[in-house]
Amino acid sequence: MFTIATWNINSVRLRETLVARFLTEEAPDILCLQETKSPVEKIPLAAFHALGYRHVVARGQKGYNGVAILSKLPIEDAGDRDYAGLGHARHVAARLESGITIHNFYVPAGGDIPDREQNEKFGQKLDFLTEMRDVFHADRPARSILVGDLNIAPREDDVWSHKQLLKIVSHTPVEVEHLGAAQDAGKWVDITRKDIPEGLLYSWWSYRARDWDAADKGRRLDHIWATPDIAGAGHGSRILRPVRGWEQPSDHVPVLASFDL
């Protein structure tokens, strides 16, 4: 059995102590980070190594994007893909000795205007998701786990107000449709919602809210999926809401699940 966590850290160097605290308190076997905002060689790996995370597969760039997989278990680099040809570090994969492949994604946020004619970033987001769909169609994933900040809250109960967010980037029908098409193409199972099928569930709260906890205007942007051949082994899903209240937090919190594999 192993436990996997995903967390958009919003700068791994700025929040090194938060990552170390999380690894100490929760000790997942694998932690997938997004938005590390660092070249790989400048990620503070020594601190994580000291906590038992000796295996790392990562892609980075200066100041933006970046994805990393930290693991107590041996992993090998399973490559990456430049989705939508953006030249961004937004995907990396690693393979466990058991043959399980872990994909760590950071889907573009998409800007503020949900119209590709007016907003190039929104078009890039849709193109990224379309390529995910096409890749999964062409090469159906097996024995795989997909995690990351997918920057879409697909269900009505994944946002604080379905009606008020229908025209807000991350919950628009066109984004939900594109994400659903990518999910369907790989037959991916949403493990979090398999375990917690009902009720409001969030992993992100905006920095703009003065009191994020009281306002509670959250969205579930961070996901853990698995292919059907191993989805039945997934359980114990949790979203660590209290982490949003840590000092100098990311606006995202860790999402975890365990797999009896």
XYZ file of N, CA and C in Angstrom:
783
model
N 0.840 -1.200 0.000
C 0.000 0.000 0.000
C 0.873 1.246 0.000
N 0.427 2.279 -0.693
C 1.135 3.557 -0.630
C 0.106 4.687 -0.644
N 0.514 5.818 -0.119
C -0.318 7.024 -0.115
C 0.329 8.064 -1.011
N -0.491 8.697 -1.833
C -0.020 9.731 -2.742
C -0.727 11.037 -2.413
N -0.002 12.134 -2.501
C -0.567 13.461 -2.254
C -0.252 14.355 -3.445
N -1.159 15.284 -3.727
C -0.914 16.302 -4.749
C -1.157 17.670 -4.134
N -0.302 18.637 -4.510
C -0.372 19.964 -3.878
C 0.226 21.004 -4.814
N -0.568 21.996 -5.181
C -0.019 23.168 -5.855
C 0.594 24.046 -4.777
N 1.920 24.120 -4.777
C 2.635 24.748 -3.670
C 2.855 26.244 -3.876
N 2.701 26.726 -5.123
C 2.877 28.154 -5.416
C 4.237 28.664 -4.925
N 5.295 28.021 -5.395
C 6.711 28.306 -5.124
C 7.264 27.394 -4.029
N 7.981 26.370 -4.458
C 8.545 25.401 -3.513
C 9.684 26.009 -2.699
N 10.375 26.994 -3.250
C 11.461 27.616 -2.481
C 10.904 28.541 -1.413
N 9.864 29.279 -1.755
C 9.224 30.170 -0.778
C 8.564 29.367 0.337
N 8.061 28.174 0.002
C 7.287 27.394 0.974
C 7.956 26.071 1.343
N 9.271 26.068 1.319
C 10.039 24.865 1.678
C 9.648 24.363 3.061
N 9.487 25.278 4.020
C 9.166 24.852 5.394
C 7.764 24.234 5.469
N 6.833 24.726 4.644
C 5.491 24.139 4.637
C 5.515 22.730 4.068
N 6.295 22.545 3.002
C 6.418 21.202 2.428
C 7.033 20.256 3.458
N 8.092 20.717 4.121
C 8.750 19.886 5.133
C 7.794 19.548 6.276
N 6.999 20.527 6.690
C 6.024 20.279 7.755
C 5.000 19.239 7.318
N 4.490 19.384 6.090
C 3.513 18.432 5.575
C 4.107 17.026 5.478
N 5.327 16.927 4.969
C 5.970 15.615 4.838
C 6.223 14.986 6.207
N 6.511 15.821 7.197
C 6.750 15.327 8.560
C 5.449 14.864 9.205
N 4.400 15.664 9.074
C 3.138 15.376 9.762
C 2.327 14.274 9.079
N 2.312 14.259 7.750
C 1.454 13.331 7.016
C 2.216 12.140 6.426
N 3.496 12.372 6.089
C 4.388 11.323 5.567
C 3.784 10.484 4.444
N 3.232 11.132 3.392
C 2.786 10.329 2.249
C 3.997 9.648 1.612
N 3.767 8.565 0.931
C 4.882 7.897 0.248
C 5.349 8.703 -0.956
N 4.402 9.396 -1.581
C 4.700 10.170 -2.788
C 3.999 11.515 -2.683
N 4.715 12.587 -2.999
C 4.131 13.921 -3.053
C 4.379 14.510 -4.434
N 3.285 14.868 -5.106
C 3.369 15.528 -6.410
C 3.074 17.014 -6.219
N 4.026 17.834 -6.589
C 3.898 19.281 -6.447
C 3.682 19.923 -7.810
N 2.893 20.989 -7.828
C 2.744 21.802 -9.030
C 3.083 23.255 -8.688
N 3.344 24.007 -9.739
C 3.718 25.415 -9.626
C 4.898 25.590 -8.668
N 5.924 24.773 -8.903
C 7.129 24.860 -8.076
C 7.893 26.149 -8.346
N 7.729 26.735 -9.511
C 8.328 28.034 -9.871
C 9.835 28.040 -9.692
N 10.486 26.963 -10.084
C 11.920 26.850 -9.852
C 12.566 25.941 -10.882
N 13.772 26.300 -11.346
C 14.547 25.304 -12.095
C 14.774 24.091 -11.196
N 14.862 22.920 -11.773
C 14.997 21.694 -10.974
C 16.197 21.773 -10.042
N 17.315 22.311 -10.529
C 18.537 22.325 -9.719
C 18.444 23.263 -8.521
N 17.421 24.120 -8.484
C 17.280 25.039 -7.346
C 16.155 24.631 -6.386
N 15.484 23.515 -6.659
C 14.504 22.991 -5.698
C 15.264 22.536 -4.448
N 14.798 22.895 -3.257
C 15.532 22.553 -2.024
C 15.418 21.073 -1.660
N 16.037 20.236 -2.478
C 15.867 18.791 -2.326
C 16.546 18.223 -1.087
N 17.593 18.884 -0.623
C 18.330 18.349 0.538
C 17.412 18.211 1.754
N 16.560 19.212 1.953
C 15.637 19.167 3.099
C 14.657 18.009 2.971
N 14.186 17.755 1.754
C 13.226 16.679 1.540
C 13.925 15.315 1.595
N 15.139 15.274 1.097
C 15.956 14.056 1.157
C 16.140 13.629 2.613
N 16.387 14.602 3.473
C 16.611 14.321 4.899
C 15.369 13.726 5.565
N 14.200 13.995 4.970
C 12.951 13.467 5.523
C 12.573 12.119 4.901
N 13.452 11.597 4.051
C 13.226 10.272 3.482
C 12.778 10.269 2.029
N 12.651 11.468 1.442
C 12.205 11.565 0.044
C 13.437 11.653 -0.857
N 14.005 10.493 -1.109
C 15.295 10.426 -1.796
C 15.165 10.296 -3.305
N 13.939 10.078 -3.763
C 13.721 9.848 -5.198
C 12.902 11.007 -5.765
N 13.412 11.639 -6.810
C 12.778 12.834 -7.359
C 12.773 12.772 -8.883
N 11.624 13.083 -9.450
C 11.510 13.300 -10.894
C 10.826 14.650 -11.048
N 11.430 15.555 -11.792
C 10.894 16.917 -11.856
C 11.201 17.582 -13.188
N 10.388 18.576 -13.507
C 10.642 19.483 -14.618
C 10.403 20.893 -14.082
N 11.242 21.819 -14.469
C 11.088 23.163 -13.927
C 11.482 24.235 -14.915
N 11.174 25.463 -14.524
C 11.607 26.633 -15.265
C 11.633 27.792 -14.280
N 12.354 28.828 -14.621
C 12.540 29.938 -13.693
C 11.253 30.743 -13.525
N 10.761 30.809 -12.294
C 9.691 31.731 -11.958
C 8.266 31.308 -12.271
N 8.105 30.285 -13.102
C 6.753 29.895 -13.517
C 6.598 28.382 -13.540
N 5.334 27.939 -13.415
C 4.980 26.538 -13.663
C 5.851 25.586 -12.842
N 6.210 24.443 -13.390
C 7.066 23.487 -12.694
C 6.279 22.393 -12.003
N 6.726 21.143 -12.193
C 6.092 19.976 -11.579
C 7.186 19.068 -11.018
N 6.914 18.482 -9.855
C 7.904 17.611 -9.223
C 7.204 16.456 -8.522
N 7.845 15.295 -8.556
C 7.364 14.115 -7.842
C 8.447 13.716 -6.857
N 8.133 13.808 -5.561
C 9.045 13.415 -4.485
C 8.553 12.085 -3.936
N 9.462 11.134 -3.740
C 9.001 9.803 -3.344
C 9.950 9.130 -2.359
N 9.348 8.449 -1.399
C 10.119 7.553 -0.530
C 10.415 6.250 -1.262
N 9.540 5.913 -2.198
C 9.676 4.668 -2.958
C 10.521 4.928 -4.210
N 11.300 3.949 -4.638
C 12.077 4.136 -5.864
C 11.167 4.435 -7.061
N 11.538 5.449 -7.823
C 10.808 5.784 -9.048
C 11.810 6.048 -10.160
N 11.357 5.818 -11.384
C 12.194 6.175 -12.527
C 11.459 7.195 -13.375
N 12.218 8.036 -14.026
C 11.656 9.068 -14.885
C 10.922 8.410 -16.052
N 9.659 8.760 -16.227
C 8.860 8.187 -17.314
C 8.512 9.249 -18.359
N 9.259 10.337 -18.344
C 9.131 11.329 -19.398
C 8.148 12.443 -19.112
N 7.954 13.276 -20.132
C 7.045 14.404 -20.020
C 6.508 14.709 -21.408
N 5.522 15.587 -21.455
C 4.969 15.992 -22.738
C 4.686 17.486 -22.690
N 4.995 18.160 -23.768
C 4.737 19.596 -23.865
C 3.340 19.799 -24.448
N 2.342 19.667 -23.598
C 0.955 19.785 -24.053
C 0.687 21.178 -24.619
N -0.012 21.202 -25.740
C -0.393 22.428 -26.453
C 0.816 23.217 -26.960
N 2.015 22.603 -26.900
C 3.208 23.251 -27.434
C 3.535 24.577 -26.786
N 3.245 24.690 -25.497
C 3.444 25.967 -24.796
C 4.888 26.185 -24.345
N 5.671 25.092 -24.331
C 7.029 25.216 -23.820
C 7.080 25.388 -22.309
N 6.022 24.966 -21.632
C 5.924 25.105 -20.171
C 6.214 23.772 -19.482
N 6.739 23.834 -18.268
C 6.927 22.630 -17.447
C 5.622 22.339 -16.707
N 4.727 21.606 -17.385
C 3.392 21.360 -16.832
C 3.034 19.876 -16.736
N 3.939 18.996 -17.104
C 3.663 17.570 -16.995
C 4.965 16.825 -16.768
N 4.914 15.833 -15.897
C 6.025 14.890 -15.741
C 5.434 13.575 -15.250
N 6.080 12.486 -15.630
C 5.603 11.165 -15.227
C 6.737 10.380 -14.577
N 6.364 9.510 -13.668
C 7.334 8.640 -12.992
C 6.729 7.247 -12.877
N 7.606 6.243 -12.825
C 7.136 4.863 -12.755
C 7.680 4.205 -11.493
N 6.765 3.591 -10.740
C 7.153 2.819 -9.565
C 7.704 1.460 -9.999
N 8.406 0.800 -9.104
C 8.962 -0.516 -9.419
C 7.867 -1.531 -9.746
N 6.661 -1.295 -9.231
C 5.526 -2.179 -9.501
C 4.977 -2.011 -10.913
N 5.464 -0.983 -11.619
C 4.966 -0.714 -12.958
C 3.871 0.333 -13.004
N 3.419 0.792 -11.839
C 2.418 1.854 -11.791
C 3.058 3.153 -12.283
N 2.376 3.828 -13.211
C 2.861 5.109 -13.715
C 2.066 6.238 -13.063
N 2.773 7.267 -12.618
C 2.150 8.435 -12.000
C 2.358 9.633 -12.917
N 1.261 10.261 -13.307
C 1.313 11.478 -14.119
C 0.980 12.676 -13.234
N 1.847 13.672 -13.257
C 1.642 14.893 -12.484
C 1.398 16.038 -13.463
N 0.199 16.625 -13.392
C -0.213 17.669 -14.335
C -0.442 19.010 -13.645
N -0.110 20.069 -14.365
C -0.487 21.422 -13.973
C -1.131 22.077 -15.193
N -2.449 21.983 -15.250
C -3.209 22.520 -16.383
C -3.220 24.049 -16.282
N -3.068 24.748 -17.401
C -3.092 26.219 -17.354
C -4.359 26.751 -16.680
N -4.206 27.843 -15.944
C -5.350 28.430 -15.237
C -6.367 29.010 -16.211
N -5.879 29.642 -17.285
C -6.799 30.108 -18.326
C -7.196 31.566 -18.265
N -6.520 32.364 -17.408
C -6.851 33.790 -17.366
C -8.215 34.059 -16.777
N -8.719 35.271 -17.007
C -9.957 35.702 -16.352
C -11.185 35.718 -17.248
N -10.988 35.772 -18.585
C -12.125 35.879 -19.499
C -12.322 34.545 -20.220
N -13.481 33.906 -20.027
C -13.683 32.574 -20.609
C -14.073 32.622 -22.093
N -13.188 33.208 -22.894
C -13.436 33.365 -24.322
C -12.098 33.344 -25.036
N -11.869 32.342 -25.886
C -10.564 32.197 -26.510
C -10.272 33.309 -27.515
N -11.323 33.961 -28.036
C -11.103 35.073 -28.959
C -10.551 36.291 -28.233
N -11.036 36.507 -27.030
C -10.609 37.676 -26.241
C -9.410 37.381 -25.348
N -9.151 36.109 -25.103
C -8.169 35.735 -24.087
C -7.372 34.522 -24.553
N -6.144 34.771 -24.969
C -5.286 33.704 -25.498
C -5.078 32.590 -24.479
N -4.978 32.945 -23.204
C -4.710 31.944 -22.165
C -5.848 30.933 -22.040
N -7.075 31.406 -22.272
C -8.211 30.486 -22.193
C -8.142 29.475 -23.341
N -7.770 29.950 -24.510
C -7.591 29.054 -25.643
C -6.506 28.025 -25.392
N -5.411 28.456 -24.770
C -4.318 27.539 -24.444
C -4.784 26.457 -23.485
N -5.626 26.846 -22.523
C -6.149 25.866 -21.563
C -6.990 24.815 -22.273
N -7.881 25.256 -23.153
C -8.730 24.313 -23.879
C -7.897 23.415 -24.792
N -6.867 23.989 -25.430
C -6.004 23.193 -26.302
C -5.215 22.150 -25.508
N -4.775 22.525 -24.313
C -4.059 21.612 -23.425
C -4.950 20.410 -23.091
N -6.195 20.693 -22.716
C -7.141 19.629 -22.364
C -7.490 18.761 -23.566
N -7.598 19.379 -24.743
C -7.892 18.622 -25.957
C -6.753 17.656 -26.278
N -5.517 18.116 -26.083
C -4.391 17.219 -26.342
C -4.343 16.097 -25.311
N -4.679 16.385 -24.057
C -4.790 15.309 -23.063
C -5.782 14.260 -23.555
N -6.931 14.704 -24.015
C -7.952 13.782 -24.539
C -7.385 12.933 -25.674
N -6.706 13.595 -26.618
C -6.200 12.893 -27.801
C -5.112 11.886 -27.443
N -4.249 12.254 -26.500
C -3.184 11.351 -26.060
C -3.777 10.107 -25.394
N -4.791 10.306 -24.558
C -5.404 9.166 -23.861
C -6.195 8.289 -24.832
N -6.780 8.898 -25.851
C -7.472 8.124 -26.887
C -6.492 7.258 -27.667
N -5.369 7.878 -28.025
C -4.397 7.199 -28.892
C -3.664 6.078 -28.162
N -3.429 6.279 -26.891
C -2.662 5.309 -26.103
C -3.347 5.164 -24.753
N -4.352 4.308 -24.689
C -5.171 4.167 -23.485
C -4.311 3.837 -22.268
N -4.318 4.690 -21.255
C -3.473 4.440 -20.084
C -3.932 3.214 -19.297
N -2.975 2.521 -18.700
C -3.262 1.366 -17.851
C -2.351 1.433 -16.630
N -2.822 0.881 -15.522
C -2.046 0.880 -14.265
C -1.410 2.242 -14.024
N -2.259 3.263 -14.073
C -1.770 4.638 -13.982
C -2.602 5.463 -13.009
N -1.932 6.440 -12.415
C -2.569 7.421 -11.535
C -2.250 8.797 -12.100
N -3.256 9.633 -12.204
C -3.080 11.002 -12.684
C -3.468 11.939 -11.555
N -2.563 12.835 -11.214
C -2.851 13.801 -10.161
C -2.472 15.195 -10.639
N -2.957 16.189 -9.912
C -2.470 17.526 -10.177
C -3.501 18.608 -10.005
N -3.025 19.820 -10.238
C -3.886 20.989 -10.285
C -4.423 21.058 -11.709
N -5.644 20.587 -11.886
C -6.256 20.564 -13.212
C -7.022 21.858 -13.486
N -7.062 22.736 -12.494
C -7.622 24.082 -12.632
C -9.064 24.106 -13.133
N -9.790 23.027 -12.870
C -11.216 22.964 -13.171
C -11.920 22.262 -12.016
N -13.026 22.858 -11.595
C -13.904 22.239 -10.595
C -15.121 21.725 -11.359
N -15.175 20.424 -11.671
C -16.161 19.949 -12.643
C -17.598 19.840 -12.143
N -17.774 19.487 -10.880
C -19.136 19.199 -10.407
C -19.769 20.417 -9.744
N -21.087 20.410 -9.691
C -21.795 21.517 -9.040
C -21.392 21.654 -7.579
N -21.110 20.512 -6.929
C -20.727 20.564 -5.513
C -19.205 20.661 -5.333
N -18.493 20.972 -6.431
C -17.054 21.252 -6.344
C -16.785 22.751 -6.244
N -17.853 23.550 -6.185
C -17.726 25.004 -6.053
C -18.734 25.507 -5.038
N -18.470 26.678 -4.518
C -19.339 27.225 -3.461
C -20.699 27.663 -4.000
N -20.751 28.049 -5.298
C -22.026 28.423 -5.898
C -21.997 28.105 -7.382
N -22.640 27.021 -7.767
C -22.670 26.613 -9.165
C -23.208 27.735 -10.055
N -24.299 28.333 -9.641
C -24.950 29.359 -10.457
C -24.039 30.580 -10.635
N -23.389 31.015 -9.564
C -22.565 32.223 -9.630
C -21.222 31.998 -10.341
N -20.819 30.742 -10.501
C -19.522 30.473 -11.123
C -19.622 29.945 -12.553
N -20.825 29.879 -13.094
C -20.993 29.330 -14.437
C -20.236 30.116 -15.505
N -19.994 31.393 -15.248
C -19.266 32.219 -16.215
C -17.881 32.597 -15.693
N -17.437 31.905 -14.657
C -16.128 32.159 -14.070
C -15.165 31.049 -14.490
N -13.987 31.455 -14.969
C -12.995 30.473 -15.419
C -12.696 29.489 -14.292
N -12.739 28.215 -14.638
C -12.547 27.020 -13.789
C -13.841 26.233 -13.617
N -14.984 26.863 -13.915
C -16.256 26.140 -13.748
C -17.201 26.370 -14.932
N -16.696 26.940 -16.019
C -17.566 27.183 -17.174
C -17.913 25.854 -17.857
N -19.079 25.772 -18.475
C -19.472 24.521 -19.130
C -18.460 24.026 -20.167
N -17.830 24.939 -20.921
C -16.887 24.491 -21.944
C -15.648 23.849 -21.316
N -15.186 24.377 -20.195
C -14.040 23.772 -19.507
C -14.406 22.410 -18.918
N -15.556 22.343 -18.284
C -16.012 21.088 -17.679
C -16.160 20.019 -18.770
N -16.667 20.441 -19.925
C -16.831 19.514 -21.049
C -15.470 19.007 -21.542
N -14.509 19.908 -21.673
C -13.172 19.516 -22.135
C -12.487 18.577 -21.139
N -12.627 18.884 -19.844
C -12.024 18.014 -18.832
C -12.696 16.645 -18.851
N -14.016 16.643 -18.983
C -14.757 15.384 -19.038
C -14.346 14.530 -20.229
N -14.084 15.174 -21.365
C -13.656 14.441 -22.554
C -12.289 13.799 -22.331
N -11.369 14.526 -21.668
C -10.048 13.969 -21.359
C -10.178 12.802 -20.382
N -11.036 12.974 -19.383
C -11.244 11.917 -18.399
C -11.844 10.677 -19.056
N -12.849 10.870 -19.891
C -13.503 9.752 -20.566
C -12.550 9.017 -21.501
N -11.669 9.776 -22.166
C -10.753 9.168 -23.136
C -9.825 8.156 -22.475
N -9.443 8.442 -21.232
C -8.584 7.516 -20.506
C -9.336 6.612 -19.547
N -10.680 6.744 -19.550
C -11.536 5.991 -18.610
C -11.103 6.237 -17.156
N -10.574 7.430 -16.923
C -10.069 7.751 -15.579
C -11.198 7.792 -14.554
N -10.935 7.278 -13.371
C -11.882 7.309 -12.256
C -11.430 8.386 -11.269
N -12.331 9.287 -10.921
C -12.066 10.346 -9.939
C -12.093 9.693 -8.546
N -10.908 9.431 -8.017
C -10.810 8.683 -6.754
C -11.398 9.471 -5.589
N -11.161 10.787 -5.568
C -11.685 11.599 -4.465
C -13.200 11.474 -4.385
N -13.857 11.574 -5.539
C -15.317 11.502 -5.531
C -15.834 10.069 -5.465
N -14.993 9.098 -5.776
C -15.368 7.704 -5.512
C -15.481 7.487 -4.004
N -14.543 8.080 -3.275
C -14.514 7.929 -1.814
C -15.473 8.875 -1.097
N -15.632 10.082 -1.649
C -16.477 11.109 -1.018
C -17.503 11.552 -2.056
N -18.525 10.723 -2.312
C -19.406 10.963 -3.453
C -20.344 12.154 -3.309
N -20.620 12.571 -2.085
C -21.603 13.639 -1.892
C -21.007 14.799 -1.118
N -21.560 15.975 -1.362
C -21.245 17.136 -0.529
C -20.225 18.079 -1.125
N -20.243 19.310 -0.633
C -19.307 20.337 -1.075
C -17.884 19.944 -0.709
N -16.973 20.137 -1.652
C -15.589 19.713 -1.454
C -14.686 20.693 -2.193
N -13.748 21.295 -1.457
C -12.873 22.304 -2.051
C -11.405 21.987 -1.744
N -10.509 22.422 -2.649
C -9.069 22.309 -2.390
C -8.353 23.629 -2.598
N -9.113 24.684 -2.943
C -8.536 25.998 -3.240
C -9.455 27.084 -2.715
N -8.839 28.091 -2.087
C -9.555 29.288 -1.637
C -8.729 30.500 -2.044
N -9.342 31.458 -2.676
C -8.634 32.610 -3.222
C -7.912 33.418 -2.142
N -6.770 33.975 -2.533
C -6.056 34.909 -1.657
C -6.857 36.205 -1.472
N -7.795 36.462 -2.373
C -8.524 37.741 -2.341
C -9.498 37.830 -1.176
N -9.911 36.674 -0.650
C -10.860 36.693 0.475
C -10.121 37.056 1.762
N -10.608 38.066 2.457
C -9.958 38.476 3.710
C -9.963 37.337 4.725
N -11.116 36.732 4.881
C -11.222 35.581 5.778
C -11.706 34.398 4.950
N -10.757 33.683 4.353
C -11.103 32.570 3.467
C -11.953 31.517 4.173
N -11.669 31.307 5.465
C -12.331 30.230 6.202
C -13.805 30.550 6.437
N -14.075 31.791 6.860
C -15.464 32.183 7.121
C -16.246 32.327 5.822
N -15.627 32.931 4.805
C -16.305 33.121 3.519
C -16.530 31.770 2.835
N -15.522 30.917 2.906
C -15.572 29.544 2.391
C -16.017 29.467 0.930
N -15.504 30.380 0.121
C -15.837 30.374 -1.311
C -14.776 29.579 -2.068
N -14.833 28.266 -1.888
C -13.788 27.396 -2.413
C -14.159 26.726 -3.723
N -13.128 26.061 -4.300
C -13.322 25.268 -5.513
C -12.431 24.027 -5.414
N -12.880 22.916 -5.981
C -12.056 21.697 -6.011
C -11.325 21.646 -7.353
N -10.122 22.183 -7.342
C -9.311 22.277 -8.561
C -8.264 21.176 -8.648
N -8.017 20.490 -7.536
C -6.912 19.520 -7.449
C -7.486 18.106 -7.369
N -6.921 17.209 -8.173
C -7.583 15.931 -8.407
C -6.615 14.744 -8.332
N -7.187 13.597 -7.993
C -6.480 12.313 -8.070
C -7.377 11.362 -8.845
N -6.869 10.895 -9.989
C -7.593 9.953 -10.832
C -6.788 8.666 -10.945
N -7.464 7.585 -11.290
C -6.769 6.315 -11.550
C -7.463 5.582 -12.688
N -6.706 4.758 -13.378
C -7.292 3.959 -14.452
C -8.162 2.850 -13.844
N -9.149 2.351 -14.602
C -10.118 1.390 -14.048
C -9.489 0.122 -13.488
N -8.336 -0.294 -14.048
C -7.714 -1.540 -13.589
C -7.159 -1.448 -12.171
N -6.950 -0.229 -11.671
C -6.439 -0.080 -10.295
C -7.319 0.819 -9.434
N -8.370 1.402 -10.020
C -9.206 2.350 -9.266
C -9.831 1.707 -8.029
N -10.130 0.421 -8.117
C -10.729 -0.273 -6.984
C -9.816 -0.367 -5.776
N -8.513 -0.180 -6.016
C -7.537 -0.226 -4.922
C -7.397 1.118 -4.218
N -8.023 2.147 -4.796
C -7.915 3.484 -4.211
C -8.910 3.696 -3.090
N -8.475 4.354 -2.029
C -9.359 4.602 -0.881
C -8.750 5.688 0.006
N -9.485 6.033 1.055
C -8.946 6.920 2.087
C -8.685 8.344 1.635
N -9.478 8.829 0.684
C -9.260 10.182 0.166
C -9.489 11.239 1.237
N -8.610 12.244 1.218
C -8.719 13.361 2.168
C -8.271 14.635 1.487
N -8.871 15.754 1.907
C -8.395 17.077 1.503
C -8.054 17.826 2.775
N -6.812 18.291 2.877
C -6.325 18.857 4.148
C -6.587 20.356 4.243
N -7.844 20.671 4.469
C -8.275 22.070 4.568
C -7.455 22.908 5.560
N -7.088 22.388 6.739
C -6.365 23.225 7.707
C -5.063 23.815 7.170
N -4.468 23.184 6.163
C -3.189 23.665 5.624
C -3.345 25.068 5.016
N -4.564 25.398 4.583
C -4.801 26.738 4.025
C -4.600 27.813 5.085
N -4.682 27.417 6.356
C -4.507 28.359 7.453
C -3.089 28.432 8.002
N -2.163 27.671 7.417
C -0.766 27.756 7.846
C -0.177 29.120 7.483
N 0.939 29.448 8.069
C 1.560 30.758 7.814
C 2.090 30.833 6.377
N 1.781 31.946 5.718
C 2.181 32.152 4.313
C 1.821 30.946 3.439
N 0.542 30.572 3.428
C 0.153 29.339 2.737
C 0.058 29.508 1.226
N 0.048 28.396 0.541
C -0.432 28.361 -0.839
C -1.942 28.568 -0.800
N -2.528 28.958 -1.926
C -3.991 29.049 -1.974
C -4.640 27.688 -2.222
N -3.803 26.674 -2.485
C -4.273 25.293 -2.615
C -3.862 24.493 -1.378
N -4.570 23.410 -1.107
C -4.183 22.505 -0.013
C -3.948 21.104 -0.579
N -3.229 20.262 0.160
C -2.956 18.903 -0.324
C -4.209 18.034 -0.395
N -4.235 17.203 -1.419
C -5.266 16.182 -1.602
C -4.550 14.834 -1.568
N -5.091 13.876 -0.785
C -4.427 12.584 -0.614
C -5.362 11.426 -0.914
N -4.758 10.316 -1.309
C -5.472 9.036 -1.435
C -4.475 7.909 -1.251
N -4.959 6.781 -0.801
C -4.116 5.590 -0.642
C -4.517 4.531 -1.651
N -3.548 3.692 -2.013
C -3.801 2.607 -2.962
C -3.229 1.308 -2.413
N -4.065 0.301 -2.360
C -3.608 -1.024 -1.914
C -2.979 -1.761 -3.105
N -1.794 -1.328 -3.447
C -1.097 -1.894 -4.607
C 0.340 -2.221 -4.234
